[in-house]
């Protein structure tokens, strides 16, 4: 099998096309163990959290085969898996929930304790890492998926089976961007029809949040990003107003008076999270979706919580229940109410993955898909 492996991080601000941090190489092809599946990856897509691993701001054990947003077909079924068959069309999910920890029992599989443990150590839910170089060196799995590859072995719990006829270029983006962005609005914020919302950061997650708000019947959807090239796309996704961070205060005042009901932070900046608390009205909620640097700290006026009833809500993978939400969102897409195609910028061969990192870092692409 072939996979893109990160051996050492490269700080932001350098050209990844030059430094080539991801090495596309041959690995020994593992067979699935009990509870696992072998999956032929058809498309994977490059997400900002891949970039955060490459630039060292999201610390992961190396070497690691990256990639966590993908679609494929089941190629092999491990012992004991009875509800998935060879040939099934599957979306990969980056939290393989165990079903029995506190979070899973509370109905919040996105926060699975066991998944957080194995994702952190580069192992799989049902056993230690399987990926090896031909010389036998261990390669860590990325979030149980490692999808910048032509093949992956994953836990049964890392896939959601979808209908055969969904185009792979659409399905590829449901496992991370769509699940995370839509879930932030529909699950975490639990938006009501007629509420106003502002979304900060118009990557694939932020744009998915915009689509979810439009779908839910928000009265105003204000989309903010310093990169004006993203603004047209946000309008197509359902934004009612677009602007740069300098425009945010004025646009919010025009559409929602003293503040929006919901602000979604999809940047990963403590400073933007703090500004979002200033942009929501009394009783409003800020949803923190972007991943700030692990050393970043948040300083905000403390009185606005008890004094104005504001809430600050963390949202990991959109508080999703993937087995429920992916079919639900695909249903919206099928009805023409969720234009996920808009997120797909272009498709390239896996050999150009490092150039993809540059394009994503520069904000030139929303979702670039890769074919191994
Ligand atoms: Zn992602
Ligand atoms: Zn669990």
mmCIF file of C-alpha atoms and ligand atoms in Angstrom:
data_model
loop_
_atom_site.group_PDB
_atom_site.id
_atom_site.type_symbol
_atom_site.label_atom_id
_atom_site.label_comp_id
_atom_site.label_asym_id
_atom_site.label_seq_id
_atom_site.Cartn_x
_atom_site.Cartn_y
_atom_site.Cartn_z
ATOM 1 C CA UNK A 1 0.000 0.000 0.000
ATOM 2 C CA UNK A 2 1.006 3.621 -0.397
ATOM 3 C CA UNK A 3 0.607 6.305 2.282
ATOM 4 C CA UNK A 4 1.822 9.837 3.066
ATOM 5 C CA UNK A 5 3.959 9.732 6.217
ATOM 6 C CA UNK A 6 5.088 12.641 8.392
ATOM 7 C CA UNK A 7 8.525 12.023 9.951
ATOM 8 C CA UNK A 8 9.214 15.483 11.363
ATOM 9 C CA UNK A 9 7.248 18.701 11.704
ATOM 10 C CA UNK A 10 7.986 21.844 9.689
ATOM 11 C CA UNK A 11 7.122 25.231 11.254
ATOM 12 C CA UNK A 12 4.492 27.432 9.587
ATOM 13 C CA UNK A 13 5.618 30.060 7.112
ATOM 14 C CA UNK A 14 7.857 27.778 5.059
ATOM 15 C CA UNK A 15 7.139 26.264 1.648
ATOM 16 C CA UNK A 16 5.950 22.694 2.075
ATOM 17 C CA UNK A 17 6.496 22.057 -1.626
ATOM 18 C CA UNK A 18 10.193 22.680 -0.899
ATOM 19 C CA UNK A 19 10.500 20.973 2.500
ATOM 20 C CA UNK A 20 8.267 17.978 1.520
ATOM 21 C CA UNK A 21 7.278 17.053 5.110
ATOM 22 C CA UNK A 22 4.934 14.295 3.888
ATOM 23 C CA UNK A 23 6.702 11.348 2.269
ATOM 24 C CA UNK A 24 4.501 9.254 -0.008
ATOM 25 C CA UNK A 25 5.938 5.752 0.349
ATOM 26 C CA UNK A 26 5.239 2.037 0.223
ATOM 27 C CA UNK A 27 4.148 0.387 3.472
ATOM 28 C CA UNK A 28 3.431 -3.261 4.246
ATOM 29 C CA UNK A 29 -0.269 -3.895 3.659
ATOM 30 C CA UNK A 30 -1.916 -4.996 6.925
ATOM 31 C CA UNK A 31 -4.939 -7.265 7.169
ATOM 32 C CA UNK A 32 -7.793 -6.281 9.496
ATOM 33 C CA UNK A 33 -7.875 -7.941 12.926
ATOM 34 C CA UNK A 34 -11.030 -8.780 14.888
ATOM 35 C CA UNK A 35 -13.395 -5.810 14.853
ATOM 36 C CA UNK A 36 -11.551 -4.088 11.999
ATOM 37 C CA UNK A 37 -12.004 -3.386 8.298
ATOM 38 C CA UNK A 38 -9.673 -2.977 5.347
ATOM 39 C CA UNK A 39 -10.822 -0.026 3.243
ATOM 40 C CA UNK A 40 -9.770 0.987 -0.262
ATOM 41 C CA UNK A 41 -9.572 4.790 -0.067
ATOM 42 C CA UNK A 42 -11.051 6.477 -3.137
ATOM 43 C CA UNK A 43 -10.678 10.128 -2.088
ATOM 44 C CA UNK A 44 -9.151 11.822 0.927
ATOM 45 C CA UNK A 45 -9.234 15.531 1.630
ATOM 46 C CA UNK A 46 -6.814 17.879 3.276
ATOM 47 C CA UNK A 47 -8.082 19.554 6.453
ATOM 48 C CA UNK A 48 -6.613 22.295 8.617
ATOM 49 C CA UNK A 49 -5.976 19.849 11.432
ATOM 50 C CA UNK A 50 -3.648 17.884 9.113
ATOM 51 C CA UNK A 51 -1.766 21.137 8.585
ATOM 52 C CA UNK A 52 -1.666 21.680 12.368
ATOM 53 C CA UNK A 53 0.028 18.292 12.794
ATOM 54 C CA UNK A 54 2.531 19.064 10.027
ATOM 55 C CA UNK A 55 3.439 22.484 11.474
ATOM 56 C CA UNK A 56 3.691 21.111 15.028
ATOM 57 C CA UNK A 57 0.845 23.067 16.606
ATOM 58 C CA UNK A 58 -1.131 19.839 17.131
ATOM 59 C CA UNK A 59 1.387 17.470 18.705
ATOM 60 C CA UNK A 60 1.132 13.847 17.559
ATOM 61 C CA UNK A 61 3.497 10.879 17.862
ATOM 62 C CA UNK A 62 5.718 10.558 14.769
ATOM 63 C CA UNK A 63 6.197 9.035 12.289
ATOM 64 C CA UNK A 64 2.499 9.171 11.454
ATOM 65 C CA UNK A 65 0.533 8.414 8.269
ATOM 66 C CA UNK A 66 -1.718 11.479 8.052
ATOM 67 C CA UNK A 67 -5.228 12.062 6.722
ATOM 68 C CA UNK A 68 -8.572 11.745 8.519
ATOM 69 C CA UNK A 69 -11.296 12.884 6.086
ATOM 70 C CA UNK A 70 -12.055 10.325 3.378
ATOM 71 C CA UNK A 71 -14.381 7.960 1.603
ATOM 72 C CA UNK A 72 -13.810 4.446 0.316
ATOM 73 C CA UNK A 73 -15.027 0.900 -0.223
ATOM 74 C CA UNK A 74 -14.667 -1.971 2.209
ATOM 75 C CA UNK A 75 -12.024 -4.382 0.871
ATOM 76 C CA UNK A 76 -11.704 -6.833 3.781
ATOM 77 C CA UNK A 77 -13.740 -7.601 6.894
ATOM 78 C CA UNK A 78 -12.154 -8.710 10.173
ATOM 79 C CA UNK A 79 -13.431 -11.430 12.470
ATOM 80 C CA UNK A 80 -16.613 -10.619 14.350
ATOM 81 C CA UNK A 81 -17.790 -7.778 12.085
ATOM 82 C CA UNK A 82 -21.221 -8.828 10.882
ATOM 83 C CA UNK A 83 -22.928 -5.587 9.841
ATOM 84 C CA UNK A 84 -20.476 -4.398 7.159
ATOM 85 C CA UNK A 85 -19.621 -6.315 3.965
ATOM 86 C CA UNK A 86 -16.927 -6.186 1.291
ATOM 87 C CA UNK A 87 -17.894 -3.546 -1.280
ATOM 88 C CA UNK A 88 -19.827 -1.340 1.164
ATOM 89 C CA UNK A 89 -19.483 2.408 0.542
ATOM 90 C CA UNK A 90 -18.094 4.052 3.671
ATOM 91 C CA UNK A 91 -17.320 7.499 5.034
ATOM 92 C CA UNK A 92 -14.373 7.479 7.443
ATOM 93 C CA UNK A 93 -14.918 9.063 10.854
ATOM 94 C CA UNK A 94 -12.028 10.298 13.014
ATOM 95 C CA UNK A 95 -13.433 9.362 16.446
ATOM 96 C CA UNK A 96 -13.936 5.562 16.708
ATOM 97 C CA UNK A 97 -16.308 5.550 19.694
ATOM 98 C CA UNK A 98 -16.091 2.549 22.052
ATOM 99 C CA UNK A 99 -19.748 2.520 23.079
ATOM 100 C CA UNK A 100 -19.054 1.846 26.739
ATOM 101 C CA UNK A 101 -17.152 4.794 28.309
ATOM 102 C CA UNK A 102 -18.817 7.632 30.237
ATOM 103 C CA UNK A 103 -19.128 9.854 27.164
ATOM 104 C CA UNK A 104 -20.476 7.084 24.939
ATOM 105 C CA UNK A 105 -22.983 6.014 27.600
ATOM 106 C CA UNK A 106 -24.091 9.646 27.895
ATOM 107 C CA UNK A 107 -24.856 9.702 24.159
ATOM 108 C CA UNK A 108 -21.815 11.809 23.253
ATOM 109 C CA UNK A 109 -19.628 9.469 21.144
ATOM 110 C CA UNK A 110 -17.594 12.388 19.736
ATOM 111 C CA UNK A 111 -16.044 12.705 23.203
ATOM 112 C CA UNK A 112 -15.294 8.971 23.623
ATOM 113 C CA UNK A 113 -12.555 8.577 26.246
ATOM 114 C CA UNK A 114 -11.136 5.396 24.726
ATOM 115 C CA UNK A 115 -11.017 6.986 21.242
ATOM 116 C CA UNK A 116 -9.198 10.033 22.635
ATOM 117 C CA UNK A 117 -6.631 7.680 24.175
ATOM 118 C CA UNK A 118 -5.921 5.600 21.051
ATOM 119 C CA UNK A 119 -6.077 8.620 18.737
ATOM 120 C CA UNK A 120 -3.502 10.286 20.983
ATOM 121 C CA UNK A 121 -1.131 7.314 20.915
ATOM 122 C CA UNK A 122 -1.469 6.600 17.183
ATOM 123 C CA UNK A 123 -3.053 3.182 17.777
ATOM 124 C CA UNK A 124 -6.380 1.703 16.673
ATOM 125 C CA UNK A 125 -9.455 1.041 18.820
ATOM 126 C CA UNK A 126 -8.977 -2.745 18.711
ATOM 127 C CA UNK A 127 -5.219 -2.954 19.019
ATOM 128 C CA UNK A 128 -1.876 -1.293 18.558
ATOM 129 C CA UNK A 129 -0.749 0.401 15.357
ATOM 130 C CA UNK A 130 -0.540 -1.927 12.328
ATOM 131 C CA UNK A 131 1.265 0.235 9.800
ATOM 132 C CA UNK A 132 4.900 -0.713 9.138
ATOM 133 C CA UNK A 133 7.568 0.286 6.666
ATOM 134 C CA UNK A 134 8.959 -2.641 4.626
ATOM 135 C CA UNK A 135 11.913 -2.529 7.088
ATOM 136 C CA UNK A 136 9.480 -3.051 9.969
ATOM 137 C CA UNK A 137 9.448 0.458 11.497
ATOM 138 C CA UNK A 138 6.162 1.316 13.251
ATOM 139 C CA UNK A 139 4.111 4.095 11.638
ATOM 140 C CA UNK A 140 1.388 5.679 13.800
ATOM 141 C CA UNK A 141 -2.194 5.964 12.608
ATOM 142 C CA UNK A 142 -3.765 9.427 12.397
ATOM 143 C CA UNK A 143 -7.051 9.532 14.313
ATOM 144 C CA UNK A 144 -7.669 5.874 13.508
ATOM 145 C CA UNK A 145 -7.924 6.671 9.795
ATOM 146 C CA UNK A 146 -4.600 7.554 7.999
ATOM 147 C CA UNK A 147 -6.396 8.319 4.769
ATOM 148 C CA UNK A 148 -3.704 9.916 2.590
ATOM 149 C CA UNK A 149 -3.237 6.443 1.208
ATOM 150 C CA UNK A 150 -4.725 3.953 -1.221
ATOM 151 C CA UNK A 151 -5.757 1.632 1.638
ATOM 152 C CA UNK A 152 -6.399 1.794 5.374
ATOM 153 C CA UNK A 153 -7.134 -0.617 8.191
ATOM 154 C CA UNK A 154 -9.607 0.943 10.608
ATOM 155 C CA UNK A 155 -11.914 -0.056 13.442
ATOM 156 C CA UNK A 156 -15.467 -0.939 12.424
ATOM 157 C CA UNK A 157 -16.408 2.051 14.590
ATOM 158 C CA UNK A 158 -14.404 4.367 12.273
ATOM 159 C CA UNK A 159 -16.840 4.034 9.368
ATOM 160 C CA UNK A 160 -20.412 4.939 8.541
ATOM 161 C CA UNK A 161 -21.941 2.963 5.671
ATOM 162 C CA UNK A 162 -23.645 5.224 3.119
ATOM 163 C CA UNK A 163 -25.737 4.693 -0.006
ATOM 164 C CA UNK A 164 -23.938 3.430 -3.097
ATOM 165 C CA UNK A 165 -24.982 6.306 -5.328
ATOM 166 C CA UNK A 166 -23.534 9.249 -3.357
ATOM 167 C CA UNK A 167 -20.610 10.608 -5.451
ATOM 168 C CA UNK A 168 -17.287 10.045 -3.690
ATOM 169 C CA UNK A 169 -16.247 13.665 -4.243
ATOM 170 C CA UNK A 170 -19.253 14.713 -2.137
ATOM 171 C CA UNK A 171 -19.130 11.948 0.475
ATOM 172 C CA UNK A 172 -15.410 12.533 1.156
ATOM 173 C CA UNK A 173 -16.096 15.755 3.052
ATOM 174 C CA UNK A 174 -18.801 14.466 5.404
ATOM 175 C CA UNK A 175 -16.495 12.762 7.915
ATOM 176 C CA UNK A 176 -14.802 15.903 9.226
ATOM 177 C CA UNK A 177 -15.747 19.270 7.704
ATOM 178 C CA UNK A 178 -19.479 18.718 7.295
ATOM 179 C CA UNK A 179 -19.929 16.755 10.540
ATOM 180 C CA UNK A 180 -17.947 19.330 12.536
ATOM 181 C CA UNK A 181 -19.378 22.526 11.038
ATOM 182 C CA UNK A 182 -22.991 21.452 10.821
ATOM 183 C CA UNK A 183 -22.917 19.767 14.208
ATOM 184 C CA UNK A 184 -21.569 22.927 15.841
ATOM 185 C CA UNK A 185 -24.737 24.733 14.778
ATOM 186 C CA UNK A 186 -27.358 21.971 14.891
ATOM 187 C CA UNK A 187 -26.088 19.966 17.897
ATOM 188 C CA UNK A 188 -23.913 22.194 20.071
ATOM 189 C CA UNK A 189 -25.698 25.541 19.562
ATOM 190 C CA UNK A 190 -29.028 23.771 18.943
ATOM 191 C CA UNK A 191 -30.097 26.702 16.729
ATOM 192 C CA UNK A 192 -33.796 27.644 16.486
ATOM 193 C CA UNK A 193 -35.534 28.967 13.401
ATOM 194 C CA UNK A 194 -35.325 32.776 13.321
ATOM 195 C CA UNK A 195 -32.162 33.083 15.409
ATOM 196 C CA UNK A 196 -29.241 35.145 14.163
ATOM 197 C CA UNK A 197 -25.736 33.754 13.827
ATOM 198 C CA UNK A 198 -22.237 34.910 12.932
ATOM 199 C CA UNK A 199 -19.557 32.514 11.708
ATOM 200 C CA UNK A 200 -15.899 33.499 12.071
ATOM 201 C CA UNK A 201 -13.511 31.643 9.759
ATOM 202 C CA UNK A 202 -14.671 30.432 6.356
ATOM 203 C CA UNK A 203 -12.744 27.231 5.819
ATOM 204 C CA UNK A 204 -14.697 24.068 5.100
ATOM 205 C CA UNK A 205 -15.868 23.833 8.738
ATOM 206 C CA UNK A 206 -17.028 27.471 8.890
ATOM 207 C CA UNK A 207 -18.764 27.206 5.517
ATOM 208 C CA UNK A 208 -20.512 24.019 6.705
ATOM 209 C CA UNK A 209 -21.700 25.996 9.736
ATOM 210 C CA UNK A 210 -23.042 28.660 7.363
ATOM 211 C CA UNK A 211 -24.914 25.978 5.381
ATOM 212 C CA UNK A 212 -26.372 24.504 8.588
ATOM 213 C CA UNK A 213 -27.584 27.930 9.758
ATOM 214 C CA UNK A 214 -29.253 28.622 6.416
ATOM 215 C CA UNK A 215 -30.842 25.156 6.471
ATOM 216 C CA UNK A 216 -32.170 25.737 9.998
ATOM 217 C CA UNK A 217 -33.885 28.981 8.948
ATOM 218 C CA UNK A 218 -31.626 31.492 10.696
ATOM 219 C CA UNK A 219 -32.863 35.084 10.322
ATOM 220 C CA UNK A 220 -29.337 36.361 9.633
ATOM 221 C CA UNK A 221 -26.144 34.478 8.792
ATOM 222 C CA UNK A 222 -23.132 36.783 8.968
ATOM 223 C CA UNK A 223 -19.965 35.203 7.570
ATOM 224 C CA UNK A 224 -16.600 36.712 8.494
ATOM 225 C CA UNK A 225 -13.126 36.022 7.085
ATOM 226 C CA UNK A 226 -10.167 38.304 6.369
ATOM 227 C CA UNK A 227 -9.731 36.494 3.031
ATOM 228 C CA UNK A 228 -12.249 38.284 0.802
ATOM 229 C CA UNK A 229 -11.882 35.528 -1.802
ATOM 230 C CA UNK A 230 -14.016 33.357 0.534
ATOM 231 C CA UNK A 231 -16.918 35.811 0.668
ATOM 232 C CA UNK A 232 -18.613 34.871 -2.617
ATOM 233 C CA UNK A 233 -18.548 31.220 -1.631
ATOM 234 C CA UNK A 234 -20.099 32.029 1.760
ATOM 235 C CA UNK A 235 -22.990 33.810 0.033
ATOM 236 C CA UNK A 236 -23.567 30.727 -2.149
ATOM 237 C CA UNK A 237 -23.563 28.598 1.029
ATOM 238 C CA UNK A 238 -26.385 30.732 2.460
ATOM 239 C CA UNK A 239 -24.767 33.693 4.225
ATOM 240 C CA UNK A 240 -26.948 36.809 4.305
ATOM 241 C CA UNK A 241 -23.974 39.167 4.852
ATOM 242 C CA UNK A 242 -20.219 38.754 4.456
ATOM 243 C CA UNK A 243 -17.236 40.797 5.544
ATOM 244 C CA UNK A 244 -13.784 40.990 7.070
ATOM 245 C CA UNK A 245 -13.211 41.019 10.863
ATOM 246 C CA UNK A 246 -13.215 44.841 10.675
ATOM 247 C CA UNK A 247 -16.750 44.718 9.244
ATOM 248 C CA UNK A 248 -18.083 42.275 11.853
ATOM 249 C CA UNK A 249 -19.336 44.792 14.442
ATOM 250 C CA UNK A 250 -21.202 46.876 11.873
ATOM 251 C CA UNK A 251 -22.724 43.875 10.038
ATOM 252 C CA UNK A 252 -23.886 42.333 13.312
ATOM 253 C CA UNK A 253 -25.394 45.638 14.505
ATOM 254 C CA UNK A 254 -27.262 46.056 11.211
ATOM 255 C CA UNK A 255 -28.687 42.515 11.225
ATOM 256 C CA UNK A 256 -29.082 41.730 14.924
ATOM 257 C CA UNK A 257 -28.927 44.897 17.036
ATOM 258 C CA UNK A 258 -26.844 44.409 20.171
ATOM 259 C CA UNK A 259 -25.523 41.012 19.125
ATOM 260 C CA UNK A 260 -26.223 37.705 17.448
ATOM 261 C CA UNK A 261 -27.818 34.745 19.227
ATOM 262 C CA UNK A 262 -24.963 32.446 18.220
ATOM 263 C CA UNK A 263 -21.337 33.069 17.222
ATOM 264 C CA UNK A 264 -19.296 30.179 15.813
ATOM 265 C CA UNK A 265 -15.514 30.444 16.103
ATOM 266 C CA UNK A 266 -13.969 28.286 13.362
ATOM 267 C CA UNK A 267 -10.554 29.955 13.317
ATOM 268 C CA UNK A 268 -8.797 28.443 16.319
ATOM 269 C CA UNK A 269 -7.751 31.775 17.831
ATOM 270 C CA UNK A 270 -8.178 32.700 21.498
ATOM 271 C CA UNK A 271 -8.440 36.346 20.449
ATOM 272 C CA UNK A 272 -11.331 35.568 18.072
ATOM 273 C CA UNK A 273 -13.094 33.457 20.738
ATOM 274 C CA UNK A 274 -12.896 36.470 23.073
ATOM 275 C CA UNK A 275 -14.261 38.799 20.375
ATOM 276 C CA UNK A 276 -17.140 36.389 19.732
ATOM 277 C CA UNK A 277 -18.238 36.770 23.368
ATOM 278 C CA UNK A 278 -18.558 40.485 22.671
ATOM 279 C CA UNK A 279 -20.572 39.841 19.498
ATOM 280 C CA UNK A 280 -23.365 37.734 21.082
ATOM 281 C CA UNK A 281 -26.460 39.235 22.671
ATOM 282 C CA UNK A 282 -27.615 38.641 26.264
ATOM 283 C CA UNK A 283 -28.216 34.915 26.632
ATOM 284 C CA UNK A 284 -26.274 34.192 23.457
ATOM 285 C CA UNK A 285 -23.855 31.337 22.892
ATOM 286 C CA UNK A 286 -20.334 31.210 21.497
ATOM 287 C CA UNK A 287 -19.391 27.867 19.976
ATOM 288 C CA UNK A 288 -15.654 27.177 19.940
ATOM 289 C CA UNK A 289 -14.905 24.829 17.037
ATOM 290 C CA UNK A 290 -11.437 25.814 15.800
ATOM 291 C CA UNK A 291 -8.452 24.287 17.601
ATOM 292 C CA UNK A 292 -6.247 26.980 19.198
ATOM 293 C CA UNK A 293 -2.562 26.315 19.822
ATOM 294 C CA UNK A 294 -2.225 24.169 22.994
ATOM 295 C CA UNK A 295 -0.413 26.967 24.855
ATOM 296 C CA UNK A 296 -2.983 29.682 23.970
ATOM 297 C CA UNK A 297 -4.942 31.118 26.908
ATOM 298 C CA UNK A 298 -8.264 32.958 26.929
ATOM 299 C CA UNK A 299 -8.818 36.235 28.814
ATOM 300 C CA UNK A 300 -12.351 37.646 28.804
ATOM 301 C CA UNK A 301 -14.496 39.878 31.030
ATOM 302 C CA UNK A 302 -15.824 37.339 33.550
ATOM 303 C CA UNK A 303 -19.090 39.157 34.337
ATOM 304 C CA UNK A 304 -20.694 38.453 30.958
ATOM 305 C CA UNK A 305 -21.497 34.852 31.930
ATOM 306 C CA UNK A 306 -23.513 35.323 35.137
ATOM 307 C CA UNK A 307 -24.309 38.976 34.377
ATOM 308 C CA UNK A 308 -25.604 38.564 30.816
ATOM 309 C CA UNK A 309 -26.296 34.833 30.635
ATOM 310 C CA UNK A 310 -23.767 34.289 27.872
ATOM 311 C CA UNK A 311 -22.448 30.774 27.290
ATOM 312 C CA UNK A 312 -19.166 29.509 25.891
ATOM 313 C CA UNK A 313 -19.588 26.021 24.399
ATOM 314 C CA UNK A 314 -16.830 23.715 23.191
ATOM 315 C CA UNK A 315 -17.697 21.556 20.194
ATOM 316 C CA UNK A 316 -15.527 18.595 19.171
ATOM 317 C CA UNK A 317 -16.528 16.941 15.890
ATOM 318 C CA UNK A 318 -19.760 18.910 16.117
ATOM 319 C CA UNK A 319 -20.952 16.869 19.132
ATOM 320 C CA UNK A 320 -21.886 14.435 16.381
ATOM 321 C CA UNK A 321 -23.415 11.015 16.577
ATOM 322 C CA UNK A 322 -21.947 9.972 13.208
ATOM 323 C CA UNK A 323 -24.287 7.005 12.635
ATOM 324 C CA UNK A 324 -27.235 9.376 13.065
ATOM 325 C CA UNK A 325 -25.862 12.620 11.608
ATOM 326 C CA UNK A 326 -24.072 11.502 8.425
ATOM 327 C CA UNK A 327 -27.215 9.832 6.979
ATOM 328 C CA UNK A 328 -29.284 12.833 8.141
ATOM 329 C CA UNK A 329 -26.970 15.353 6.440
ATOM 330 C CA UNK A 330 -26.707 13.201 3.289
ATOM 331 C CA UNK A 331 -30.507 13.316 3.223
ATOM 332 C CA UNK A 332 -30.402 17.137 3.246
ATOM 333 C CA UNK A 333 -27.827 17.026 0.428
ATOM 334 C CA UNK A 334 -30.065 14.663 -1.575
ATOM 335 C CA UNK A 335 -32.994 17.079 -1.153
ATOM 336 C CA UNK A 336 -30.853 19.885 -2.587
ATOM 337 C CA UNK A 337 -30.762 21.764 0.718
ATOM 338 C CA UNK A 338 -27.064 21.295 1.450
ATOM 339 C CA UNK A 339 -24.702 22.338 -1.364
ATOM 340 C CA UNK A 340 -21.642 20.448 -0.096
ATOM 341 C CA UNK A 341 -20.181 20.407 -3.640
ATOM 342 C CA UNK A 342 -19.288 24.074 -3.094
ATOM 343 C CA UNK A 343 -16.597 23.040 -0.597
ATOM 344 C CA UNK A 344 -14.725 20.914 -3.165
ATOM 345 C CA UNK A 345 -12.142 23.157 -4.847
ATOM 346 C CA UNK A 346 -10.211 20.617 -6.954
ATOM 347 C CA UNK A 347 -8.681 17.139 -7.070
ATOM 348 C CA UNK A 348 -4.992 16.195 -7.296
ATOM 349 C CA UNK A 349 -2.867 13.053 -7.191
ATOM 350 C CA UNK A 350 -1.579 12.026 -3.749
ATOM 351 C CA UNK A 351 1.980 12.729 -4.959
ATOM 352 C CA UNK A 352 1.095 16.465 -4.773
ATOM 353 C CA UNK A 353 0.020 16.394 -1.120
ATOM 354 C CA UNK A 354 2.784 18.797 0.009
ATOM 355 C CA UNK A 355 1.745 21.396 -2.575
ATOM 356 C CA UNK A 356 -1.748 20.960 -1.115
ATOM 357 C CA UNK A 357 -0.468 21.983 2.319
ATOM 358 C CA UNK A 358 0.820 25.252 0.814
ATOM 359 C CA UNK A 359 -2.480 25.917 -0.962
ATOM 360 C CA UNK A 360 -4.479 25.300 2.231
ATOM 361 C CA UNK A 361 -2.139 27.414 4.377
ATOM 362 C CA UNK A 362 -2.463 30.276 1.871
ATOM 363 C CA UNK A 363 -6.270 30.031 1.870
ATOM 364 C CA UNK A 364 -6.306 29.254 -1.867
ATOM 365 C CA UNK A 365 -8.454 26.145 -1.476
ATOM 366 C CA UNK A 366 -11.363 25.101 0.730
ATOM 367 C CA UNK A 367 -11.216 21.354 0.174
ATOM 368 C CA UNK A 368 -8.675 19.806 -2.148
ATOM 369 C CA UNK A 369 -9.318 16.091 -2.670
ATOM 370 C CA UNK A 370 -6.545 13.578 -3.287
ATOM 371 C CA UNK A 371 -6.518 10.332 -5.215
ATOM 372 C CA UNK A 372 -3.875 7.758 -4.350
HETATM 373 ZN ZN1 LIG B 1 -10.472 17.567 9.879
HETATM 374 ZN ZN1 LIG B 2 -16.441 5.582 24.378
#
